[in-house]
Amino acid sequence: EIAPLIYTPTVGIVCQQFGVDFRRSRGMYFSLMDRGMFSEMCYNWPTDDVRVIVVTDGSRILGLGDLGVHGMGISIGKLALYCAAGGIAPSQVLPIVLDAGTNNTELRESNDYVGTPVPRLEDGPYFDMLDEFVQAIFQRWPNVVLQFEDFETKRANPLLEKYRYKYRVFNDDIQGTGCVTLAGVMSAARNAGISITDMRFVCVGAGSAGLGVCAQLIDGMIRAGLSREEAMSRFVVCTSKGAIGIADGTFGDPNHARGLNNERKQWLNPNISDGADLLTVMKQFKPNCLLGLAAQGGIFTEDVIRAMVQHAPSDKLVIMPMSNPTSRAECTPAQAYEWTNGKAVVATGSPFGPVTFNGTTLTPSQCNNLYIFPGLGLAASIASIRHITDAMLYRAAVACVDSMTPSEIQEGRTFPAIRRIRDVSANVACAVIEEGLKEDLVDLNFISTQKDFRDIFPTATLDKSAVDHDALHAFVLSSMWQPEYHPIVDPDPYFF
């Protein structure tokens, strides 16, 4: 009941109305006007023990576009979830927005805009600003986890590639969304009685989230036994111009005419014509999993879904309209169930209620990054994991799926009940720490100073190959902040 009020869909409205409703500053604002002073500014923050930072530049807030510094609502909301779901203490989190300008003309001309009303920095000056910021953050807080959030694709991918193996950073839109979608697909495949290696995917949306999801799914399919070449052949990615395919002139080759960057070029499927519309892709490619990450509300039309039913290689279909907020969902669960005659396993990005279809109550799960990022951040912060690897993300996805109870599986859910989110976060954290130990990426000097650490290892030699899993779970639980507040006065009625 509370999670949708803290984050999607409410946070989208908050960001849209941020300037109008602004009352007081929270977190930190690093402006292009402050260049050269970022390091000194970090010391204005009064807390030395900062464990998790969420930073955005506001260039792509959910499906709402460029909201400039009004994207601060995203950083605040995300960290509230870290506290509630991941057990990070409120005093140990820091929301940040980078004010690099905005290309939203309406905002720049508004008297309510709280940021710098100039066009966005681009290219070299922008990345120089980010470089100063990242170095300043890790100089001030060497053990912090820095999460990039809602950066535009052309910035998000280069930033992740530049910093992911130098610092403790990750991008939730690329890695978190990909990881939780992999978990959802593995769970949905189990519910449908098929293997992930038997699935064919159409992904509508070729931004950072869409391609990040596809990359994580490829990793999962390879780990399940497919070659990379075979796994890649199971995907068609669609942009706003249609499918990324072979330039044969059938549909005018719009993606090639516009130019394919390196990120998109690798997703070219030679068995589909470039620019093919979604209905044509359904008929020709015959997918049994449809992913929506385009933020185009209603793009999964009845014709598209019914064509998927008609041509798919299996009776059970997986439909995942992942875009936020609710108004940008590619279809609703009710539509997916109706148009597939109840054959679909449905998971959504925004929250939807149960649907009654032909006398049966069907419960769509929310494919929410909340199942992944709190546990990932918790693990990285308490174990001082040097950087987040693809193997850790895969282990996190498996841990999320393994957290489901038999009754949840029986209900047709693809994710655990949200009321058990702290248990899920603890399981994800354990899996990530185990993988970190395996890859020799855990800072033992840092972690050994923490309570209950040595109980993880059965021997006194800190043998990383011999981990006591129960002790590790106990260590993670003991490291999680609990929202328990001590009374100011003695509640004993006889005190007075």
Short mmCIF file of C-alpha atoms in Angstrom, two decimals:
data_model
loop_
_atom_site.label_atom_id
_atom_site.label_comp_id
_atom_site.label_asym_id
_atom_site.label_seq_id
_atom_site.Cartn_x
_atom_site.Cartn_y
_atom_site.Cartn_z
CA GLU A 1 0.00 0.00 0.00
CA ILE A 2 2.80 2.42 0.85
CA ALA A 3 5.42 1.58 -1.81
CA PRO A 4 3.44 3.20 -4.70
CA LEU A 5 3.16 6.37 -2.60
CA ILE A 6 6.91 6.49 -2.03
CA TYR A 7 7.92 5.70 -5.61
CA THR A 8 6.07 4.90 -8.84
CA PRO A 9 3.61 6.16 -9.82
CA THR A 10 3.46 8.97 -7.22
CA VAL A 11 7.10 10.03 -7.60
CA GLY A 12 6.48 10.94 -11.23
CA ILE A 13 3.79 13.42 -10.20
CA VAL A 14 6.09 14.75 -7.48
CA CYS A 15 8.83 15.49 -10.02
CA GLN A 16 6.39 17.16 -12.39
CA GLN A 17 5.17 19.45 -9.59
CA PHE A 18 8.52 19.75 -7.80
CA GLY A 19 9.01 23.47 -8.37
CA VAL A 20 5.44 24.43 -7.50
CA ASP A 21 5.47 22.38 -4.29
CA PHE A 22 9.08 23.12 -3.28
CA ARG A 23 9.32 24.06 0.39
CA ARG A 24 12.83 23.17 1.56
CA SER A 25 16.00 21.74 0.15
CA ARG A 26 16.86 18.08 0.73
CA GLY A 27 20.07 16.40 -0.32
CA MET A 28 22.75 18.16 -2.36
CA TYR A 29 22.70 20.06 -5.65
CA PHE A 30 25.87 20.20 -7.76
CA SER A 31 25.50 22.89 -10.42
CA LEU A 32 27.50 23.64 -13.54
CA MET A 33 28.07 27.01 -11.85
CA ASP A 34 29.95 25.22 -9.05
CA ARG A 35 32.59 23.63 -11.25
CA GLY A 36 35.96 23.43 -9.56
CA MET A 37 34.41 23.36 -6.08
CA PHE A 38 32.74 19.93 -5.98
CA SER A 39 35.34 18.45 -3.65
CA GLU A 40 34.95 21.26 -1.12
CA MET A 41 31.17 21.10 -1.42
CA CYS A 42 31.14 17.45 -0.36
CA TYR A 43 32.39 18.54 3.06
CA ASN A 44 29.30 20.70 3.49
CA TRP A 45 27.39 17.49 4.08
CA PRO A 46 27.56 16.92 7.86
CA THR A 47 27.69 13.10 7.83
CA ASP A 48 30.94 11.18 7.42
CA ASP A 49 29.26 7.76 7.27
CA VAL A 50 27.36 7.82 3.97
CA ARG A 51 26.69 4.33 2.61
CA VAL A 52 24.50 4.92 -0.47
CA ILE A 53 24.12 7.88 -2.84
CA VAL A 54 21.52 8.08 -5.60
CA VAL A 55 22.34 10.72 -8.21
CA THR A 56 20.39 11.87 -11.26
CA ASP A 57 20.88 14.61 -13.80
CA GLY A 58 17.14 14.68 -14.50
CA SER A 59 17.61 14.11 -18.22
CA ARG A 60 15.19 11.15 -18.48
CA ILE A 61 12.86 10.92 -15.51
CA LEU A 62 10.80 7.71 -15.77
CA GLY A 63 8.85 8.10 -19.03
CA LEU A 64 8.41 11.83 -18.50
CA GLY A 65 11.53 13.13 -20.23
CA ASP A 66 13.86 15.94 -19.20
CA LEU A 67 12.75 17.45 -15.87
CA GLY A 68 16.11 18.99 -14.94
CA VAL A 69 16.78 19.36 -11.22
CA HIS A 70 13.16 18.56 -10.49
CA GLY A 71 14.34 14.97 -10.87
CA MET A 72 15.57 15.28 -7.27
CA GLY A 73 12.30 13.60 -6.30
CA ILE A 74 13.65 10.41 -7.90
CA SER A 75 16.81 10.42 -5.76
CA ILE A 76 14.83 11.08 -2.57
CA GLY A 77 12.21 8.44 -3.33
CA LYS A 78 14.75 5.79 -4.30
CA LEU A 79 16.68 6.26 -1.08
CA ALA A 80 13.48 6.02 0.98
CA LEU A 81 13.14 2.54 -0.53
CA TYR A 82 16.76 1.74 0.35
CA CYS A 83 15.92 2.52 3.97
CA ALA A 84 12.61 0.65 4.05
CA ALA A 85 13.52 -2.37 1.93
CA GLY A 86 17.30 -2.61 2.21
CA GLY A 87 17.88 -1.67 5.80
CA ILE A 88 20.17 1.27 5.10
CA ALA A 89 19.85 3.80 7.93
CA PRO A 90 18.30 7.15 6.90
CA SER A 91 21.37 8.97 8.25
CA GLN A 92 23.57 6.97 5.86
CA VAL A 93 21.94 7.93 2.55
CA LEU A 94 22.38 11.04 0.42
CA PRO A 95 20.18 12.16 -2.52
CA ILE A 96 21.97 14.24 -5.15
CA VAL A 97 20.98 15.98 -8.36
CA LEU A 98 23.45 17.26 -10.94
CA ASP A 99 22.31 20.55 -12.38
CA ALA A 100 23.81 20.50 -15.87
CA GLY A 101 20.99 22.60 -17.31
CA THR A 102 17.83 21.37 -19.02
CA ASN A 103 16.62 21.10 -22.61
CA ASN A 104 13.03 21.43 -21.42
CA THR A 105 12.17 24.92 -22.70
CA GLU A 106 8.97 25.10 -20.67
CA LEU A 107 10.90 24.49 -17.46
CA ARG A 108 13.63 27.00 -18.32
CA GLU A 109 11.01 29.68 -18.84
CA SER A 110 9.08 28.85 -15.67
CA ASN A 111 9.42 31.01 -12.57
CA ASP A 112 8.96 27.84 -10.51
CA TYR A 113 12.05 26.09 -11.90
CA VAL A 114 14.59 25.72 -9.08
CA GLY A 115 17.56 24.86 -11.29
CA THR A 116 19.87 26.75 -13.62
CA PRO A 117 17.69 27.86 -16.59
CA VAL A 118 20.18 27.17 -19.38
CA PRO A 119 20.43 24.46 -22.08
CA ARG A 120 22.13 21.23 -21.02
CA LEU A 121 25.85 20.76 -21.16
CA GLU A 122 26.76 18.29 -23.89
CA ASP A 123 29.68 16.07 -24.87
CA GLY A 124 33.08 17.00 -23.39
CA PRO A 125 31.97 19.69 -20.91
CA TYR A 126 29.23 17.41 -19.57
CA PHE A 127 31.52 14.41 -19.05
CA ASP A 128 34.19 16.64 -17.51
CA MET A 129 31.59 17.80 -14.97
CA LEU A 130 30.67 14.17 -14.20
CA ASP A 131 34.32 13.25 -13.81
CA GLU A 132 34.89 16.01 -11.25
CA PHE A 133 31.75 14.93 -9.41
CA VAL A 134 32.59 11.20 -9.22
CA GLN A 135 36.15 11.86 -8.05
CA ALA A 136 34.91 14.29 -5.39
CA ILE A 137 32.34 11.79 -4.09
CA PHE A 138 34.80 8.93 -3.66
CA GLN A 139 37.45 11.18 -2.19
CA ARG A 140 34.97 12.22 0.51
CA TRP A 141 33.31 8.81 1.03
CA PRO A 142 35.63 6.04 -0.26
CA ASN A 143 33.26 3.19 0.72
CA VAL A 144 30.03 4.67 -0.63
CA VAL A 145 27.80 2.98 -3.23
CA LEU A 146 26.97 5.43 -6.04
CA GLN A 147 23.83 4.66 -8.02
CA PHE A 148 23.19 6.46 -11.32
CA GLU A 149 19.46 7.00 -11.86
CA ASP A 150 17.43 8.26 -14.83
CA PHE A 151 20.25 9.48 -17.03
CA GLU A 152 19.49 9.79 -20.74
CA THR A 153 20.71 6.80 -22.76
CA LYS A 154 23.46 8.67 -24.61
CA ARG A 155 24.93 9.58 -21.21
CA ALA A 156 24.00 6.54 -19.15
CA ASN A 157 25.92 3.92 -21.12
CA PRO A 158 29.23 5.83 -21.43
CA LEU A 159 29.13 6.75 -17.72
CA LEU A 160 28.56 3.16 -16.65
CA GLU A 161 31.30 1.82 -18.88
CA LYS A 162 33.74 4.47 -17.70
CA TYR A 163 33.26 4.01 -13.98
CA ARG A 164 31.87 0.54 -13.26
CA TYR A 165 35.28 -1.11 -12.85
CA LYS A 166 36.97 1.88 -11.19
CA TYR A 167 34.46 2.68 -8.46
CA ARG A 168 31.58 1.12 -6.56
CA VAL A 169 28.86 2.30 -8.97
CA PHE A 170 25.92 0.87 -10.84
CA ASN A 171 23.11 2.12 -13.04
CA ASP A 172 19.71 0.98 -11.87
CA ASP A 173 18.00 1.69 -15.21
CA ILE A 174 20.46 -0.50 -17.10
CA GLN A 175 21.60 -3.11 -14.58
CA GLY A 176 18.80 -3.06 -12.03
CA THR A 177 15.98 -3.17 -14.58
CA GLY A 178 17.80 -5.85 -16.56
CA CYS A 179 18.39 -7.93 -13.44
CA VAL A 180 14.81 -7.75 -12.16
CA THR A 181 13.45 -8.50 -15.64
CA LEU A 182 15.71 -11.55 -15.85
CA ALA A 183 14.26 -12.66 -12.51
CA GLY A 184 10.74 -12.07 -13.81
CA VAL A 185 11.38 -13.98 -17.02
CA MET A 186 12.93 -16.95 -15.18
CA SER A 187 9.99 -17.01 -12.78
CA ALA A 188 7.43 -16.61 -15.58
CA ALA A 189 9.11 -19.38 -17.59
CA ARG A 190 8.86 -21.65 -14.56
CA ASN A 191 5.16 -20.79 -14.16
CA ALA A 192 4.59 -21.44 -17.87
CA GLY A 193 6.45 -24.76 -17.77
CA ILE A 194 9.14 -23.74 -20.25
CA SER A 195 12.85 -22.97 -20.09
CA ILE A 196 14.39 -19.57 -20.74
CA THR A 197 16.34 -21.30 -23.52
CA ASP A 198 13.03 -21.95 -25.32
CA MET A 199 11.98 -18.32 -25.34
CA ARG A 200 11.91 -15.77 -28.16
CA PHE A 201 11.84 -12.10 -27.20
CA VAL A 202 10.60 -8.89 -28.74
CA CYS A 203 11.71 -5.81 -26.81
CA VAL A 204 9.91 -2.58 -27.61
CA GLY A 205 12.29 0.15 -26.51
CA ALA A 206 15.97 0.57 -27.38
CA GLY A 207 16.98 3.02 -24.67
CA SER A 208 19.31 2.32 -21.77
CA ALA A 209 16.65 0.32 -19.91
CA GLY A 210 15.58 -1.74 -22.93
CA LEU A 211 19.08 -2.68 -24.04
CA GLY A 212 20.14 -3.26 -20.43
CA VAL A 213 17.28 -5.71 -20.02
CA CYS A 214 18.21 -7.53 -23.21
CA ALA A 215 21.87 -7.78 -22.13
CA GLN A 216 20.90 -9.33 -18.79
CA LEU A 217 18.58 -11.81 -20.51
CA ILE A 218 21.35 -12.81 -22.90
CA ASP A 219 23.61 -13.45 -19.90
CA GLY A 220 20.92 -15.61 -18.32
CA MET A 221 20.41 -17.63 -21.51
CA ILE A 222 24.15 -18.20 -21.89
CA ARG A 223 24.35 -19.42 -18.29
CA ALA A 224 21.44 -21.74 -19.09
CA GLY A 225 23.42 -23.34 -21.92
CA LEU A 226 22.98 -21.33 -25.13
CA SER A 227 25.83 -19.84 -27.09
CA ARG A 228 25.93 -16.05 -27.35
CA GLU A 229 25.16 -16.24 -31.06
CA GLU A 230 22.10 -18.44 -30.50
CA ALA A 231 20.89 -16.29 -27.61
CA MET A 232 21.22 -13.09 -29.67
CA SER A 233 19.20 -14.66 -32.49
CA ARG A 234 16.24 -15.00 -30.11
CA PHE A 235 15.80 -11.20 -29.89
CA VAL A 236 14.20 -8.49 -31.99
CA VAL A 237 14.58 -4.97 -30.61
CA CYS A 238 12.21 -2.24 -31.81
CA THR A 239 12.88 1.48 -31.77
CA SER A 240 10.36 4.24 -32.45
CA LYS A 241 11.16 3.58 -36.14
CA GLY A 242 10.39 -0.15 -35.98
CA ALA A 243 12.47 -3.30 -35.72
CA ILE A 244 16.27 -3.13 -35.94
CA GLY A 245 16.81 -5.51 -38.83
CA ILE A 246 18.43 -6.11 -42.17
CA ALA A 247 18.52 -3.17 -44.59
CA ASP A 248 16.56 -4.75 -47.45
CA GLY A 249 14.40 -1.75 -48.35
CA THR A 250 11.08 -3.41 -47.47
CA PHE A 251 10.10 -0.74 -44.97
CA GLY A 252 12.54 1.98 -46.00
CA ASP A 253 15.30 0.99 -43.55
CA PRO A 254 14.54 3.88 -41.14
CA ASN A 255 16.94 2.78 -38.38
CA HIS A 256 19.83 2.52 -40.82
CA ALA A 257 18.89 5.87 -42.38
CA ARG A 258 18.96 7.50 -38.96
CA GLY A 259 22.23 5.76 -38.10
CA LEU A 260 22.81 2.87 -35.70
CA ASN A 261 25.20 3.53 -32.83
CA ASN A 262 27.38 0.75 -31.45
CA GLU A 263 24.90 -0.08 -28.66
CA ARG A 264 22.03 -0.66 -31.09
CA LYS A 265 24.00 -2.15 -33.97
CA GLN A 266 24.75 -5.35 -32.06
CA TRP A 267 21.00 -6.02 -31.73
CA LEU A 268 20.38 -6.14 -35.48
CA ASN A 269 18.44 -9.30 -36.33
CA PRO A 270 19.18 -10.35 -39.93
CA ASN A 271 15.95 -12.37 -40.15
CA ILE A 272 13.65 -9.35 -39.92
CA SER A 273 13.41 -6.31 -42.20
CA ASP A 274 14.55 -3.02 -40.73
CA GLY A 275 11.62 -0.80 -39.78
CA ALA A 276 9.06 -3.61 -39.60
CA ASP A 277 6.13 -2.55 -37.40
CA LEU A 278 5.22 -4.43 -34.25
CA LEU A 279 2.32 -6.35 -35.81
CA THR A 280 4.55 -7.57 -38.63
CA VAL A 281 7.22 -8.62 -36.12
CA MET A 282 4.64 -10.66 -34.17
CA LYS A 283 3.64 -12.54 -37.33
CA GLN A 284 7.14 -13.11 -38.72
CA PHE A 285 9.33 -13.58 -35.64
CA LYS A 286 6.74 -15.45 -33.51
CA PRO A 287 7.89 -14.45 -30.00
CA ASN A 288 6.53 -15.91 -26.77
CA CYS A 289 7.80 -13.03 -24.60
CA LEU A 290 6.93 -9.39 -25.23
CA LEU A 291 8.82 -6.71 -23.29
CA GLY A 292 7.69 -3.10 -23.12
CA LEU A 293 10.30 -0.47 -22.21
CA ALA A 294 9.36 2.29 -24.62
CA ALA A 295 7.21 4.48 -22.33
CA GLN A 296 4.56 4.58 -25.08
CA GLY A 297 1.25 3.95 -23.39
CA GLY A 298 -1.04 1.51 -25.20
CA ILE A 299 1.47 0.43 -27.85
CA PHE A 300 0.61 -3.23 -27.16
CA THR A 301 -2.67 -3.11 -29.06
CA GLU A 302 -5.27 -5.86 -29.30
CA ASP A 303 -4.13 -6.71 -32.84
CA VAL A 304 -0.52 -7.07 -31.68
CA ILE A 305 -1.37 -9.29 -28.69
CA ARG A 306 -3.79 -11.49 -30.65
CA ALA A 307 -1.19 -11.93 -33.40
CA MET A 308 1.28 -13.01 -30.72
CA VAL A 309 -1.22 -15.62 -29.47
CA GLN A 310 -1.79 -16.90 -33.00
CA HIS A 311 1.84 -17.25 -34.01
CA ALA A 312 3.75 -17.97 -30.76
CA PRO A 313 5.54 -21.34 -30.54
CA SER A 314 3.97 -22.20 -27.15
CA ASP A 315 0.56 -21.85 -25.47
CA LYS A 316 1.88 -19.87 -22.51
CA LEU A 317 2.97 -16.33 -23.23
CA VAL A 318 4.90 -13.82 -21.12
CA ILE A 319 3.86 -10.18 -21.45
CA MET A 320 5.75 -7.54 -19.50
CA PRO A 321 4.64 -3.90 -19.96
CA MET A 322 7.45 -2.39 -17.91
CA SER A 323 7.19 1.36 -18.47
CA ASN A 324 6.50 3.88 -15.71
CA PRO A 325 4.42 5.66 -14.65
CA THR A 326 1.08 3.83 -15.01
CA SER A 327 -0.07 6.11 -17.83
CA ARG A 328 2.92 4.98 -19.92
CA ALA A 329 2.26 1.22 -19.51
CA GLU A 330 2.22 -0.48 -22.92
CA CYS A 331 -0.98 -2.31 -21.93
CA THR A 332 -2.85 -3.19 -18.76
CA PRO A 333 -2.91 -6.67 -17.21
CA ALA A 334 -6.68 -6.84 -17.84
CA GLN A 335 -6.08 -6.27 -21.55
CA ALA A 336 -3.27 -8.84 -21.67
CA TYR A 337 -5.44 -11.49 -19.98
CA GLU A 338 -8.47 -10.73 -22.16
CA TRP A 339 -6.65 -10.65 -25.49
CA THR A 340 -4.72 -13.89 -24.74
CA ASN A 341 -7.79 -15.64 -23.30
CA GLY A 342 -6.00 -15.96 -19.97
CA LYS A 343 -2.89 -17.60 -21.45
CA ALA A 344 -0.47 -14.84 -20.49
CA VAL A 345 1.84 -14.63 -17.51
CA VAL A 346 1.89 -10.89 -16.83
CA ALA A 347 4.37 -8.74 -14.93
CA THR A 348 4.26 -4.95 -15.01
CA GLY A 349 6.52 -2.03 -14.20
CA SER A 350 3.79 -0.06 -12.43
CA PRO A 351 1.44 -1.46 -9.78
CA PHE A 352 -1.87 -2.99 -10.92
CA GLY A 353 -4.46 -4.86 -8.88
CA PRO A 354 -5.74 -8.45 -9.30
CA VAL A 355 -7.89 -9.18 -12.36
CA THR A 356 -10.88 -11.52 -12.45
CA PHE A 357 -11.04 -13.38 -15.77
CA ASN A 358 -13.59 -16.12 -16.49
CA GLY A 359 -14.25 -16.51 -12.78
CA THR A 360 -10.56 -16.85 -11.90
CA THR A 361 -8.60 -14.20 -10.02
CA LEU A 362 -5.24 -13.57 -11.67
CA THR A 363 -2.54 -11.60 -9.86
CA PRO A 364 -0.03 -9.73 -12.01
CA SER A 365 3.26 -9.10 -10.24
CA GLN A 366 5.03 -5.77 -10.35
CA CYS A 367 8.43 -6.23 -11.98
CA ASN A 368 9.94 -3.63 -9.73
CA ASN A 369 13.63 -2.84 -9.32
CA LEU A 370 12.80 -2.70 -5.62
CA TYR A 371 13.40 -6.45 -5.57
CA ILE A 372 17.03 -5.97 -6.59
CA PHE A 373 18.68 -2.62 -5.87
CA PRO A 374 18.19 -2.49 -2.06
CA GLY A 375 19.85 -5.88 -1.58
CA LEU A 376 22.56 -5.05 -4.10
CA GLY A 377 23.35 -1.75 -2.39
CA LEU A 378 23.20 -3.38 1.04
CA ALA A 379 25.73 -6.04 0.00
CA ALA A 380 28.09 -3.55 -1.62
CA SER A 381 28.00 -1.25 1.41
CA ILE A 382 28.41 -3.75 4.24
CA ALA A 383 30.98 -5.89 2.40
CA SER A 384 32.74 -3.00 0.61
CA ILE A 385 32.52 -4.83 -2.72
CA ARG A 386 34.90 -3.07 -5.06
CA HIS A 387 32.61 -3.12 -8.10
CA ILE A 388 29.37 -4.72 -9.31
CA THR A 389 29.89 -7.52 -11.85
CA ASP A 390 27.47 -9.22 -14.27
CA ALA A 391 27.84 -12.44 -12.28
CA MET A 392 26.62 -10.64 -9.15
CA LEU A 393 23.57 -9.37 -11.03
CA TYR A 394 22.78 -12.89 -12.21
CA ARG A 395 23.10 -14.27 -8.68
CA ALA A 396 20.82 -11.46 -7.46
CA ALA A 397 18.17 -12.43 -10.01
CA VAL A 398 18.34 -16.10 -9.01
CA ALA A 399 18.13 -15.17 -5.31
CA CYS A 400 15.01 -13.11 -6.01
CA VAL A 401 13.32 -16.04 -7.79
CA ASP A 402 14.39 -18.49 -5.08
CA SER A 403 12.82 -16.23 -2.44
CA MET A 404 9.31 -17.08 -3.62
CA THR A 405 7.15 -19.34 -1.45
CA PRO A 406 5.11 -22.28 -2.81
CA SER A 407 1.87 -20.37 -2.17
CA GLU A 408 3.12 -17.37 -4.18
CA ILE A 409 4.04 -19.66 -7.07
CA GLN A 410 0.61 -21.29 -6.83
CA GLU A 411 -1.06 -17.87 -7.11
CA GLY A 412 0.70 -17.33 -10.43
CA ARG A 413 2.95 -14.57 -9.13
CA THR A 414 6.31 -13.95 -10.76
CA PHE A 415 7.75 -12.09 -7.77
CA PRO A 416 7.51 -12.47 -3.99
CA ALA A 417 4.85 -10.53 -2.11
CA ILE A 418 6.08 -7.00 -1.51
CA ARG A 419 5.40 -7.32 2.23
CA ARG A 420 8.39 -9.73 2.38
CA ILE A 421 10.73 -7.32 0.60
CA ARG A 422 13.24 -7.11 3.46
CA ASP A 423 13.62 -10.90 3.43
CA VAL A 424 14.18 -10.76 -0.34
CA SER A 425 16.76 -7.98 0.07
CA ALA A 426 18.65 -10.04 2.65
CA ASN A 427 18.70 -13.05 0.30
CA VAL A 428 19.90 -10.91 -2.60
CA ALA A 429 22.62 -9.36 -0.42
CA CYS A 430 23.84 -12.81 0.66
CA ALA A 431 24.05 -14.01 -2.95
CA VAL A 432 25.94 -10.88 -4.04
CA ILE A 433 28.42 -11.12 -1.14
CA GLU A 434 29.03 -14.81 -1.88
CA GLU A 435 29.77 -13.97 -5.51
CA GLY A 436 31.97 -11.09 -4.37
CA LEU A 437 33.98 -13.45 -2.19
CA LYS A 438 34.27 -15.89 -5.10
CA GLU A 439 35.57 -13.13 -7.40
CA ASP A 440 37.90 -11.76 -4.69
CA LEU A 441 36.15 -8.38 -4.75
CA VAL A 442 35.22 -8.13 -1.06
CA ASP A 443 37.39 -5.86 1.07
CA LEU A 444 38.15 -8.17 3.99
CA ASN A 445 39.98 -5.42 5.88
CA PHE A 446 36.81 -3.34 5.86
CA ILE A 447 34.29 -6.09 6.52
CA SER A 448 36.34 -7.70 9.31
CA THR A 449 35.72 -4.65 11.50
CA GLN A 450 31.98 -5.30 11.50
CA LYS A 451 29.91 -7.20 14.00
CA ASP A 452 29.47 -10.96 13.50
CA PHE A 453 31.77 -10.97 10.47
CA ARG A 454 34.10 -13.78 11.54
CA ASP A 455 31.20 -16.15 12.12
CA ILE A 456 30.80 -16.30 8.33
CA PHE A 457 33.95 -18.41 8.03
CA PRO A 458 34.07 -21.79 9.81
CA THR A 459 37.83 -21.51 10.19
CA ALA A 460 40.02 -18.72 11.50
CA THR A 461 41.84 -18.47 8.16
CA LEU A 462 39.10 -16.44 6.46
CA ASP A 463 38.88 -19.05 3.70
CA LYS A 464 36.62 -17.38 1.14
CA SER A 465 35.73 -20.74 -0.44
CA ALA A 466 34.26 -22.02 2.84
CA VAL A 467 31.40 -19.72 3.79
CA ASP A 468 28.83 -20.58 6.44
CA HIS A 469 25.64 -19.53 4.64
CA ASP A 470 23.52 -19.35 7.79
CA ALA A 471 26.13 -17.17 9.48
CA LEU A 472 26.32 -14.95 6.40
CA HIS A 473 22.54 -14.52 6.45
CA ALA A 474 22.69 -13.67 10.16
CA PHE A 475 25.47 -11.16 9.47
CA VAL A 476 23.40 -9.45 6.77
CA LEU A 477 20.31 -9.30 8.99
CA SER A 478 22.30 -7.85 11.88
CA SER A 479 23.68 -5.17 9.54
CA MET A 480 20.23 -4.00 8.45
CA TRP A 481 18.78 -0.91 10.07
CA GLN A 482 15.49 -1.53 11.85
CA PRO A 483 12.87 1.24 12.09
CA GLU A 484 12.61 0.98 15.86
CA TYR A 485 12.57 4.22 17.82
CA HIS A 486 13.25 4.44 21.54
CA PRO A 487 10.82 6.55 23.59
CA ILE A 488 12.02 9.90 24.88
CA VAL A 489 10.39 9.27 28.24
CA ASP A 490 9.93 6.01 30.14
CA PRO A 491 6.60 4.50 28.96
CA ASP A 492 6.19 2.66 32.29
CA PRO A 493 2.93 4.04 33.78
CA TYR A 494 4.54 3.96 37.25
CA PHE A 495 7.40 6.18 36.11
CA PHE A 496 5.58 9.25 37.36
#
